[in-house]
CSV table of N, CA and C in Angstrom, one decimal:
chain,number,residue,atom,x,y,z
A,236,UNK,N,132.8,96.6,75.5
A,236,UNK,CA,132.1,96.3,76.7
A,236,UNK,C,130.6,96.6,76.4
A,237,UNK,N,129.7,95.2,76.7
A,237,UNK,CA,128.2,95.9,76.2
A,237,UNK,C,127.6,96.7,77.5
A,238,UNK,N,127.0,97.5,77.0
A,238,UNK,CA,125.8,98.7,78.0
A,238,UNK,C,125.3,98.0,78.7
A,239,UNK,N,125.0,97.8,79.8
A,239,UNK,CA,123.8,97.8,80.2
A,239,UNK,C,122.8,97.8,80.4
A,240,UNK,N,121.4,97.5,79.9
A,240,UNK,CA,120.3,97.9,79.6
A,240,UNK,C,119.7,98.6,81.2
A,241,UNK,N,118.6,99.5,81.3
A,241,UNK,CA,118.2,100.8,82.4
A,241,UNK,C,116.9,99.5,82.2
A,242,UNK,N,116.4,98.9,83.5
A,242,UNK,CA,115.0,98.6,83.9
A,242,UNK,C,114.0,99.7,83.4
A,243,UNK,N,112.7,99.8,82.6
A,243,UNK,CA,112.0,100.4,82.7
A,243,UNK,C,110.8,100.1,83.0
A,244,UNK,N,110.1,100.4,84.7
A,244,UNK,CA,109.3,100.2,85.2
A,244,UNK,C,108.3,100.9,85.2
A,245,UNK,N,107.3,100.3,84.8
A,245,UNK,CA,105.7,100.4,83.6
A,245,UNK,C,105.0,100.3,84.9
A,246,UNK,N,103.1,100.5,84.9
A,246,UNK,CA,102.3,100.0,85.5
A,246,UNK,C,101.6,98.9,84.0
A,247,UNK,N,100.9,97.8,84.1
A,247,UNK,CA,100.4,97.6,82.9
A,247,UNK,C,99.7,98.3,82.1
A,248,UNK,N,99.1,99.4,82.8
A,248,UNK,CA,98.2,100.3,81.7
A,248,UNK,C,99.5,101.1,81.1
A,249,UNK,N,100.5,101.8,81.5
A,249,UNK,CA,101.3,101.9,81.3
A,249,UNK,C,102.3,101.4,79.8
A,250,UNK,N,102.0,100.2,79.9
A,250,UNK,CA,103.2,98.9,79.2
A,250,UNK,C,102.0,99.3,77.6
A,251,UNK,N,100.8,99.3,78.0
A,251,UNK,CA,99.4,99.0,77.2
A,251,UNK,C,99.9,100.5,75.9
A,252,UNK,N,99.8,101.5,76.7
A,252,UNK,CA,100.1,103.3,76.4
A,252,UNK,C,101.4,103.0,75.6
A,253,UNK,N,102.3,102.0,75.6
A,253,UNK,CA,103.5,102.4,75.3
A,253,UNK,C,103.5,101.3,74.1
A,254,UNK,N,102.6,100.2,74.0
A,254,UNK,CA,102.4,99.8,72.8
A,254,UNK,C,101.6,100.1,71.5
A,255,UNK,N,100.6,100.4,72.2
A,255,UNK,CA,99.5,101.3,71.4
A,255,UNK,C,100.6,102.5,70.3
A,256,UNK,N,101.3,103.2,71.0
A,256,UNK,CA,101.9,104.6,70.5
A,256,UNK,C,103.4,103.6,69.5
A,257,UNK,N,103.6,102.4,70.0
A,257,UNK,CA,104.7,101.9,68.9
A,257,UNK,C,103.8,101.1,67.8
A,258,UNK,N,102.4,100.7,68.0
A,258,UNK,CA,101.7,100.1,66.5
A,258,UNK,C,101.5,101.3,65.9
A,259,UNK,N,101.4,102.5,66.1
A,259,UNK,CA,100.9,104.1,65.9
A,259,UNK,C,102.2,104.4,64.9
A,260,UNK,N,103.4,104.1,65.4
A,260,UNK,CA,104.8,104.9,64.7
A,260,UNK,C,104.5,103.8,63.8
A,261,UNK,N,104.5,102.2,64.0
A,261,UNK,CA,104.8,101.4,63.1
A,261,UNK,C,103.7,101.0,61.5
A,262,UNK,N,102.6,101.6,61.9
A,262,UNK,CA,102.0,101.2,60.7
A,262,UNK,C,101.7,102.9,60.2
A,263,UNK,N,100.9,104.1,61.1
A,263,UNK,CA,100.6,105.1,60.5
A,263,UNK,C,101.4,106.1,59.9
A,264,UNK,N,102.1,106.4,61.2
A,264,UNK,CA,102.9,107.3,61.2
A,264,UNK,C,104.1,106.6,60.1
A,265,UNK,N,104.5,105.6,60.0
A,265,UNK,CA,105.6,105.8,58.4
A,265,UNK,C,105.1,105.5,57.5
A,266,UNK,N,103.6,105.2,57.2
A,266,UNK,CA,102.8,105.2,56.2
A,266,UNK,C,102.6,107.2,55.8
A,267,UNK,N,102.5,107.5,56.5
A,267,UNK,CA,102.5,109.0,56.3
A,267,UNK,C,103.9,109.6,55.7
A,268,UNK,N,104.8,109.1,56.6
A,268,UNK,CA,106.2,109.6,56.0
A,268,UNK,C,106.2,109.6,54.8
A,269,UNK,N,106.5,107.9,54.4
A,269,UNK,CA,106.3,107.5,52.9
A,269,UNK,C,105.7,108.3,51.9
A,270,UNK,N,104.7,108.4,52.4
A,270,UNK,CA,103.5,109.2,51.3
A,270,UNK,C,104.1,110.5,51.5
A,271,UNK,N,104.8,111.4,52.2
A,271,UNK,CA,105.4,112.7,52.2
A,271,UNK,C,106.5,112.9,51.3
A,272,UNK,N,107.4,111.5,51.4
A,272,UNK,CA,108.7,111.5,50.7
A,272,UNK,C,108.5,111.2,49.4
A,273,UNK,N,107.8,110.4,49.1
A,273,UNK,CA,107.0,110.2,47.8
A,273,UNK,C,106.4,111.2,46.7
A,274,UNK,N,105.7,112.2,47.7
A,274,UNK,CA,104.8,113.5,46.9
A,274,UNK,C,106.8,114.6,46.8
A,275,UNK,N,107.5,114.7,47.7
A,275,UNK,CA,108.6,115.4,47.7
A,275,UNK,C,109.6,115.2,46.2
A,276,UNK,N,109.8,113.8,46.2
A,276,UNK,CA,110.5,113.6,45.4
A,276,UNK,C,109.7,113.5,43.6
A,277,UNK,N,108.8,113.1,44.0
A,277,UNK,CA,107.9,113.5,42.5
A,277,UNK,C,108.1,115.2,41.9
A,278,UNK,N,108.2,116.0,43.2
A,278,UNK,CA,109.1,117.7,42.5
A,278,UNK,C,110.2,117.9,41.9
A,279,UNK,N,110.7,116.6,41.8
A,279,UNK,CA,112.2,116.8,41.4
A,279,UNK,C,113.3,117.2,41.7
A,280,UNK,N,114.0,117.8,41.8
A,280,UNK,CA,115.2,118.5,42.2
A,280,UNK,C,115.5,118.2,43.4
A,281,UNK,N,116.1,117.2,44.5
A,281,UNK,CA,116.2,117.2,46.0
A,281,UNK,C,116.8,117.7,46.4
A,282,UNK,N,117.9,118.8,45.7
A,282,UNK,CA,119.1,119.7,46.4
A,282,UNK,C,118.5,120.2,46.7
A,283,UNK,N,117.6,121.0,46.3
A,283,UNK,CA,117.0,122.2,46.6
A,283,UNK,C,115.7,121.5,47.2
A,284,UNK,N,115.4,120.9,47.7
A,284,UNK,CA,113.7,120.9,48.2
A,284,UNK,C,114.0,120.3,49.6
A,285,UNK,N,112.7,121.6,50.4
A,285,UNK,CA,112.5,122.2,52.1
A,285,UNK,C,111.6,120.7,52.1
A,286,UNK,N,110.7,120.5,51.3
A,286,UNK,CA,109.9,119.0,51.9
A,286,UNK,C,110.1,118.0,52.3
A,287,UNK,N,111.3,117.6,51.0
A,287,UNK,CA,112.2,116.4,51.2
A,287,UNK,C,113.1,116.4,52.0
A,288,UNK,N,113.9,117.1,52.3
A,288,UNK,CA,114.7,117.6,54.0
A,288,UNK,C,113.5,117.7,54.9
A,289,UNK,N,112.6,118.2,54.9
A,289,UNK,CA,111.5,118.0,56.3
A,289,UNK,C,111.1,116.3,56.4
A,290,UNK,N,110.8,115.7,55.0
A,290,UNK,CA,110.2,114.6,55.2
A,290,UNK,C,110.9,113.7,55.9
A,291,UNK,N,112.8,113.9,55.7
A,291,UNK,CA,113.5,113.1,55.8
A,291,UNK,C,113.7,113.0,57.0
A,292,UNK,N,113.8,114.5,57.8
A,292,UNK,CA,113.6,114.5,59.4
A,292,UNK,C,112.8,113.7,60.0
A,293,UNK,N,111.3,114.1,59.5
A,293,UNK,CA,110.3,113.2,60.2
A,293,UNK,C,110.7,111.5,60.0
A,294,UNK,N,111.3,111.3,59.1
A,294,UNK,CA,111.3,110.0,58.9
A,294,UNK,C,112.5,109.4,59.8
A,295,UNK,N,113.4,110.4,59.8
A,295,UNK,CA,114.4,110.0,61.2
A,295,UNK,C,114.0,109.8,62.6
A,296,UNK,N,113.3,110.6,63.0
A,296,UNK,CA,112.5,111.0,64.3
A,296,UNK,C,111.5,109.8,64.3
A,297,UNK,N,110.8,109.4,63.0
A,297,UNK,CA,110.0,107.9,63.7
A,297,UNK,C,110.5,107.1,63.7
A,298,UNK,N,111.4,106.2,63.0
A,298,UNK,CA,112.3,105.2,63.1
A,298,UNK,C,113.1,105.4,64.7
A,299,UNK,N,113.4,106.4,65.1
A,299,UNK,CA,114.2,106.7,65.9
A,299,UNK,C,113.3,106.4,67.9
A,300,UNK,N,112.0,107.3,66.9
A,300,UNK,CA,111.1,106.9,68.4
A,300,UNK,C,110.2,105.2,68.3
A,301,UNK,N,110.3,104.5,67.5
A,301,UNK,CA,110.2,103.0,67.1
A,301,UNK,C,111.5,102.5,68.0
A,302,UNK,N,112.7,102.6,68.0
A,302,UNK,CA,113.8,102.2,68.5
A,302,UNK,C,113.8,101.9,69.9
A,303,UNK,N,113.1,103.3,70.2
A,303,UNK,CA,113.1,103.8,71.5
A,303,UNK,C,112.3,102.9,72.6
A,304,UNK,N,110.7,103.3,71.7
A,304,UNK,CA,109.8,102.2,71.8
A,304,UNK,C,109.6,100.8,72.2
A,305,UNK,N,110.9,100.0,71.5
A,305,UNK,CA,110.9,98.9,71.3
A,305,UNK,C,111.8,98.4,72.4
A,306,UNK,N,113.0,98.8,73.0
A,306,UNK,CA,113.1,99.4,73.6
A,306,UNK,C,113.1,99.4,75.1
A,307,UNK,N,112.0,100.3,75.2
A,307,UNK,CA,111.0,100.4,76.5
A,307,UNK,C,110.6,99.2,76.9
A,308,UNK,N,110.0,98.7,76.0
A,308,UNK,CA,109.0,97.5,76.1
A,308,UNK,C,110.1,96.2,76.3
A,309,UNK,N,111.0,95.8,76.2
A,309,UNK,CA,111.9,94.3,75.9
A,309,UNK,C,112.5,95.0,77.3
A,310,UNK,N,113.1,96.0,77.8
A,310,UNK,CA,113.4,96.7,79.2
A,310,UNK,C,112.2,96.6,80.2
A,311,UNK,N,110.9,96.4,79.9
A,311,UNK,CA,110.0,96.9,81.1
A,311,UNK,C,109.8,95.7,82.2
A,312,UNK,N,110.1,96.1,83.4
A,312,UNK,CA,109.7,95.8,84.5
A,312,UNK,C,108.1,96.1,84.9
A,313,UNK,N,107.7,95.2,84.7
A,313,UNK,CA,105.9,95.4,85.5
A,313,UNK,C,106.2,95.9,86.7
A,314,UNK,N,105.5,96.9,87.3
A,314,UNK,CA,105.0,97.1,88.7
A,314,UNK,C,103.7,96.6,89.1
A,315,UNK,N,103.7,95.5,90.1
A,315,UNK,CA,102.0,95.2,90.0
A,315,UNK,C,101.5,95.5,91.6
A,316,UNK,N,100.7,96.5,91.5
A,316,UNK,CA,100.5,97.2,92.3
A,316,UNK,C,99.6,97.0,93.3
A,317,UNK,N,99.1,95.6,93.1
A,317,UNK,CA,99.0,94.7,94.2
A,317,UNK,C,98.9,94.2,95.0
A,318,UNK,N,100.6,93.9,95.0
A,318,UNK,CA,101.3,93.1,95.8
A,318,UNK,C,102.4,93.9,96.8
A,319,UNK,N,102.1,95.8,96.3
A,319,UNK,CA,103.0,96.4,96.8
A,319,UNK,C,103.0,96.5,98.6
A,320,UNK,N,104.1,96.5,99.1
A,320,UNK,CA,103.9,97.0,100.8
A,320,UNK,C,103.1,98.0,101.0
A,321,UNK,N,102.1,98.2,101.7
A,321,UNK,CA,101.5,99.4,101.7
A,321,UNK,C,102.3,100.3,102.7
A,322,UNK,N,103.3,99.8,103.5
A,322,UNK,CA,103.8,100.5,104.9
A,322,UNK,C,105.1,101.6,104.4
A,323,UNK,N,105.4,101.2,103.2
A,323,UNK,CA,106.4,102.0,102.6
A,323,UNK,C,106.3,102.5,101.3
A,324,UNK,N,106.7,103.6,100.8
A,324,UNK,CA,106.7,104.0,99.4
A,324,UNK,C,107.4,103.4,98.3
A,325,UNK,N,106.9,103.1,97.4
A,325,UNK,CA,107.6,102.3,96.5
A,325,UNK,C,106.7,102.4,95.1
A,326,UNK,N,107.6,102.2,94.1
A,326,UNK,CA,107.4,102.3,92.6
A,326,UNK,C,105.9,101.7,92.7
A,327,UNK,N,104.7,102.3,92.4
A,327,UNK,CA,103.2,101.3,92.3
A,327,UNK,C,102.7,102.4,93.1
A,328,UNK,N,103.1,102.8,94.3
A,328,UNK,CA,102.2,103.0,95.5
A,328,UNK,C,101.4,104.3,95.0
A,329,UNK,N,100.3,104.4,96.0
A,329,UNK,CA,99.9,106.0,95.8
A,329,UNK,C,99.9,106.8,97.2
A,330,UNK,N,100.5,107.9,97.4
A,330,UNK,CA,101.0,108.6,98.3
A,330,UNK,C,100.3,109.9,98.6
A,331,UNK,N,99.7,110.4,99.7
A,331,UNK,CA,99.5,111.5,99.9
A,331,UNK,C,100.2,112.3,100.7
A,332,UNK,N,100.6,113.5,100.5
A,332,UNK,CA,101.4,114.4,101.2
A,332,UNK,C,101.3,115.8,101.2
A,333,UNK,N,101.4,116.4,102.3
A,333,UNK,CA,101.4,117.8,102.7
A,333,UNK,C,102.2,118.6,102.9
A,334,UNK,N,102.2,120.0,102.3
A,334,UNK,CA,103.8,120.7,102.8
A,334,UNK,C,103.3,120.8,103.9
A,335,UNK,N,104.5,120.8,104.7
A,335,UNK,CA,104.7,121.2,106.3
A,335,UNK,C,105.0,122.9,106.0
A,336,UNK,N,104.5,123.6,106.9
A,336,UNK,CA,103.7,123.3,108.5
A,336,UNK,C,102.0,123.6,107.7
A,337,UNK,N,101.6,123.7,107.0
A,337,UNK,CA,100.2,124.1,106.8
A,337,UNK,C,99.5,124.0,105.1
A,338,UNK,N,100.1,123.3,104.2
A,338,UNK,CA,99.7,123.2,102.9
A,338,UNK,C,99.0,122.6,102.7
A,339,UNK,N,98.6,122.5,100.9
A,339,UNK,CA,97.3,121.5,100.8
A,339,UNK,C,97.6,120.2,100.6
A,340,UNK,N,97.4,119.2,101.1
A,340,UNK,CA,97.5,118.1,100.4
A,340,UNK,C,97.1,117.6,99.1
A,341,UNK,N,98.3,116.7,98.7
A,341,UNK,CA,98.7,116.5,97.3
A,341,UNK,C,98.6,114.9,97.1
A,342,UNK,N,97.9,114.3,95.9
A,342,UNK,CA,98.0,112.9,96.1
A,342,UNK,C,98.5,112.6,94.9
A,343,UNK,N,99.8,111.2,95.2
A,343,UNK,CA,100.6,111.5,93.6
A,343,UNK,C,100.7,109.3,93.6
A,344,UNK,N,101.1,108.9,92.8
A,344,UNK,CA,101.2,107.9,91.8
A,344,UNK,C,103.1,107.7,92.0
A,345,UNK,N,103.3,106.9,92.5
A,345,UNK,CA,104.8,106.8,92.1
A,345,UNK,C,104.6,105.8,91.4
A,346,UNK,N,105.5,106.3,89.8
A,346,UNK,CA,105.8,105.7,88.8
A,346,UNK,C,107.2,105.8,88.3
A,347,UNK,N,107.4,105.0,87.2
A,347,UNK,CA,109.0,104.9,86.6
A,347,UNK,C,108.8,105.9,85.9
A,348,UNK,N,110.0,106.5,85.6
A,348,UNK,CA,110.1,107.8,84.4
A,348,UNK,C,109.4,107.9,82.9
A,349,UNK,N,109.0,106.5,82.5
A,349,UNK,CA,108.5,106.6,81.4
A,349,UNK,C,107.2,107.1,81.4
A,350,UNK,N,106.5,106.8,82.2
A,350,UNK,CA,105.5,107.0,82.7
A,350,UNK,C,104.9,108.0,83.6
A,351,UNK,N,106.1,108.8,83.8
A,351,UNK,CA,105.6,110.0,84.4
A,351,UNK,C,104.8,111.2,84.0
A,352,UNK,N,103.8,111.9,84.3
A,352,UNK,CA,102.6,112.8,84.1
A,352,UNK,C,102.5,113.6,85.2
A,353,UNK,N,103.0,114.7,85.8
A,353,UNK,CA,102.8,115.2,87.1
A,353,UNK,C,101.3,116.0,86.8
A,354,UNK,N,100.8,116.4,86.1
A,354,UNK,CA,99.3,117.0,85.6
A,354,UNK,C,98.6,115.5,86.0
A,355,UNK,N,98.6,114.5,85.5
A,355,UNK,CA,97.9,113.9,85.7
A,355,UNK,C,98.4,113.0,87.1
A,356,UNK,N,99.2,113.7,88.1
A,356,UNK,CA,99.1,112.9,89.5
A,356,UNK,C,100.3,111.9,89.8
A,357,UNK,N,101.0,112.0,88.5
A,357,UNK,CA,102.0,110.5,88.7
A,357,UNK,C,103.7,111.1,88.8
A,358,UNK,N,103.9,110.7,89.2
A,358,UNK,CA,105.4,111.6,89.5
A,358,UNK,C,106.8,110.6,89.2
A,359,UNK,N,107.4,110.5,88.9
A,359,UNK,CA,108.5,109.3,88.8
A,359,UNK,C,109.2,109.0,90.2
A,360,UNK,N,110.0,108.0,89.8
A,360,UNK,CA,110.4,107.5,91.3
A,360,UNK,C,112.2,108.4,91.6
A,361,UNK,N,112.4,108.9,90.2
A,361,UNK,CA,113.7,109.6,90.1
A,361,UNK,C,113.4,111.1,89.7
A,362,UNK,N,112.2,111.7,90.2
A,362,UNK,CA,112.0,113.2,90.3
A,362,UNK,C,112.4,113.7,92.0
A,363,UNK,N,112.6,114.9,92.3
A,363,UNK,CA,113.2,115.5,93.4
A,363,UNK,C,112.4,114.4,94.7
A,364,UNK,N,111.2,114.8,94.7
A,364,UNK,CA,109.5,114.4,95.8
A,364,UNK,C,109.5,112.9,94.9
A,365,UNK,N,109.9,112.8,94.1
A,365,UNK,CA,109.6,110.7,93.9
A,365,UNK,C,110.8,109.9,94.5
A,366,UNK,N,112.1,110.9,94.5
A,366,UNK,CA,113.3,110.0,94.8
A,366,UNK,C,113.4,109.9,97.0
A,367,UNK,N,113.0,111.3,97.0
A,367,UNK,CA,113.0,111.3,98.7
A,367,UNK,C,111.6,110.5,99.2
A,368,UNK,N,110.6,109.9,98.7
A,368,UNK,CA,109.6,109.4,99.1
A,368,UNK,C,110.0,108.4,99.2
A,369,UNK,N,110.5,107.3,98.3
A,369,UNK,CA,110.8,106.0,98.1
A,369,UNK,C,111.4,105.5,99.3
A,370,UNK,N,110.6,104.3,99.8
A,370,UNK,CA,111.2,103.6,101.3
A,370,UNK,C,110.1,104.7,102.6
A,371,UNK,N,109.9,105.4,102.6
A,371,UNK,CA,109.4,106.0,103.5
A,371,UNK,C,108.3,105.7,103.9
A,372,UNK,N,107.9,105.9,105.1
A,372,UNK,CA,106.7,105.8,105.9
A,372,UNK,C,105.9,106.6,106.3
A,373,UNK,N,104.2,106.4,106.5
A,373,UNK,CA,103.4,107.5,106.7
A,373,UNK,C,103.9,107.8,107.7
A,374,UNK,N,103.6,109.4,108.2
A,374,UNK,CA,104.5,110.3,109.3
A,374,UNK,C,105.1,111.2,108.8
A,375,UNK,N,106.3,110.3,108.3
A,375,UNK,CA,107.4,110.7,108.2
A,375,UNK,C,107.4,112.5,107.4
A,376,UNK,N,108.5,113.1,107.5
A,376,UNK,CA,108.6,114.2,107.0
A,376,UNK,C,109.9,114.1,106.0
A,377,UNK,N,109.9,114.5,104.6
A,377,UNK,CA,111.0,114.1,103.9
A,377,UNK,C,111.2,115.8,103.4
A,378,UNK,N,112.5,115.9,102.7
A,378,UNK,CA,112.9,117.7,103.0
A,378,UNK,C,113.4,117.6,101.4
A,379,UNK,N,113.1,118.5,100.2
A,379,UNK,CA,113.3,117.8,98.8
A,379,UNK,C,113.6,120.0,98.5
A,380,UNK,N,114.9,119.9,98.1
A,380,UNK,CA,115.8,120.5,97.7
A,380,UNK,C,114.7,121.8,96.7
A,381,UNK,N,114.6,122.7,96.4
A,381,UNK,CA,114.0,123.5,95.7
A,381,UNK,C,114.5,124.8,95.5
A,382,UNK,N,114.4,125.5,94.3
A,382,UNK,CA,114.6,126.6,93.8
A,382,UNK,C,114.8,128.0,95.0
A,383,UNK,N,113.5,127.9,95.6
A,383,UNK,CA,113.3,128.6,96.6
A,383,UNK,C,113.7,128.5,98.0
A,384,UNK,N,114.7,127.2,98.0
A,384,UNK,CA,115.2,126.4,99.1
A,384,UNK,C,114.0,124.8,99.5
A,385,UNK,N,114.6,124.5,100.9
A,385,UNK,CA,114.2,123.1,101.0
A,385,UNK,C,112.5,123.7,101.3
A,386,UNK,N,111.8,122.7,100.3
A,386,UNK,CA,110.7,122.7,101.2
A,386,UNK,C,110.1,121.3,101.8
A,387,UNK,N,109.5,120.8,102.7
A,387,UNK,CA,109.3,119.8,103.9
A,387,UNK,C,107.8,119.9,103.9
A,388,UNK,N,107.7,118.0,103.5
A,388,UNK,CA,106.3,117.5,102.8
A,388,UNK,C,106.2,116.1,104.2
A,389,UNK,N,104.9,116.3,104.9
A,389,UNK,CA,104.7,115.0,105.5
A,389,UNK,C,103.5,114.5,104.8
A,390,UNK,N,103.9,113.0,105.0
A,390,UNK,CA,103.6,111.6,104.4
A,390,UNK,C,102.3,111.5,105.2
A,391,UNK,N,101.2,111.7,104.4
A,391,UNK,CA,99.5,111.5,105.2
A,391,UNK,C,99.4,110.2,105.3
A,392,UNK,N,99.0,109.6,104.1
A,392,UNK,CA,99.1,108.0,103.8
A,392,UNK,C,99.6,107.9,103.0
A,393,UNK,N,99.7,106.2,103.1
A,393,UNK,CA,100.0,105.6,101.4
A,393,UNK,C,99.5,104.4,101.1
A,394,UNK,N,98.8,104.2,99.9
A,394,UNK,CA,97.6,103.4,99.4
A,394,UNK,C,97.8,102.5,98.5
């Protein structure tokens, strides 16, 4: 039975970030490997040599994040942020919200998981506060499950 492939929903700058870092794996970074595995095995002996097992790692882990990469990209759904409703929350939008009854307000980026950065404001659309926002309206009050119990965020705008 073939898989499925999972939509991965990018903003363009986004799609841009995620090509950049696969020309990065594809020309630098295994031009580096190479040259690691090359100096490794010029020591001779590979049973015994910590380099040539480290190089070999690294060289798994780029091939591996190249896959991944490639990947992402032939999977991505544009979000173009646009054309989005502004009346509801949805993958693109930008949202501001407040814990209830008296917190500060917070202004966040709903994005697809590839692309998520909560330091930098963007939150995925399948995080605790990205999955309960989605569809929602300013006003509203949405209640998102936490450590410390529920805590309860109203919807200021959304842009």
């Amino acid at each position: 039975m073939a898989q499925q492939k999972k939509e991965v929903l990018l903003t363009e700058e986004g799609l841009a970030k995620i090509k950049a870092e696969l020309e990065t794996y594809r020309t630098k970074r295994r031009q580096e490997v190479a040259q690691r595995l090359k100096e490794a095995i010029a020591q001779g002996d590979l049973s015994e040599n910590a380099e040539y097992d480290a190089a070999k790692e690294e060289q798994a882990f780029v091939e591996s994040r190249i896959v991944t990469l490639e990947n992402m990209i032939r999977n991505a759904k544009i979000i173009n942020q646009d054309t989005q409703n502004k009346h509801f929350v949805s993958v693109g939008t930008k949202v501001t919200i407040q814990e209830v009854p008296d917190g500060d307000q917070e202004t966040y980026t709903i994005v697809g998981s590839a692309e998520s950065d909560p330091i930098s404001g963007k939150i995925s659309n399948e995080s605790p506060i990205g999955a309960e926002l989605i569809g929602k309206r300013e006003g509203e009050i949405i209640k998102v499950p936490a450590p410390s119990g529920t805590l309860e965020f109203k919807i200021v705008s959304i842009n």
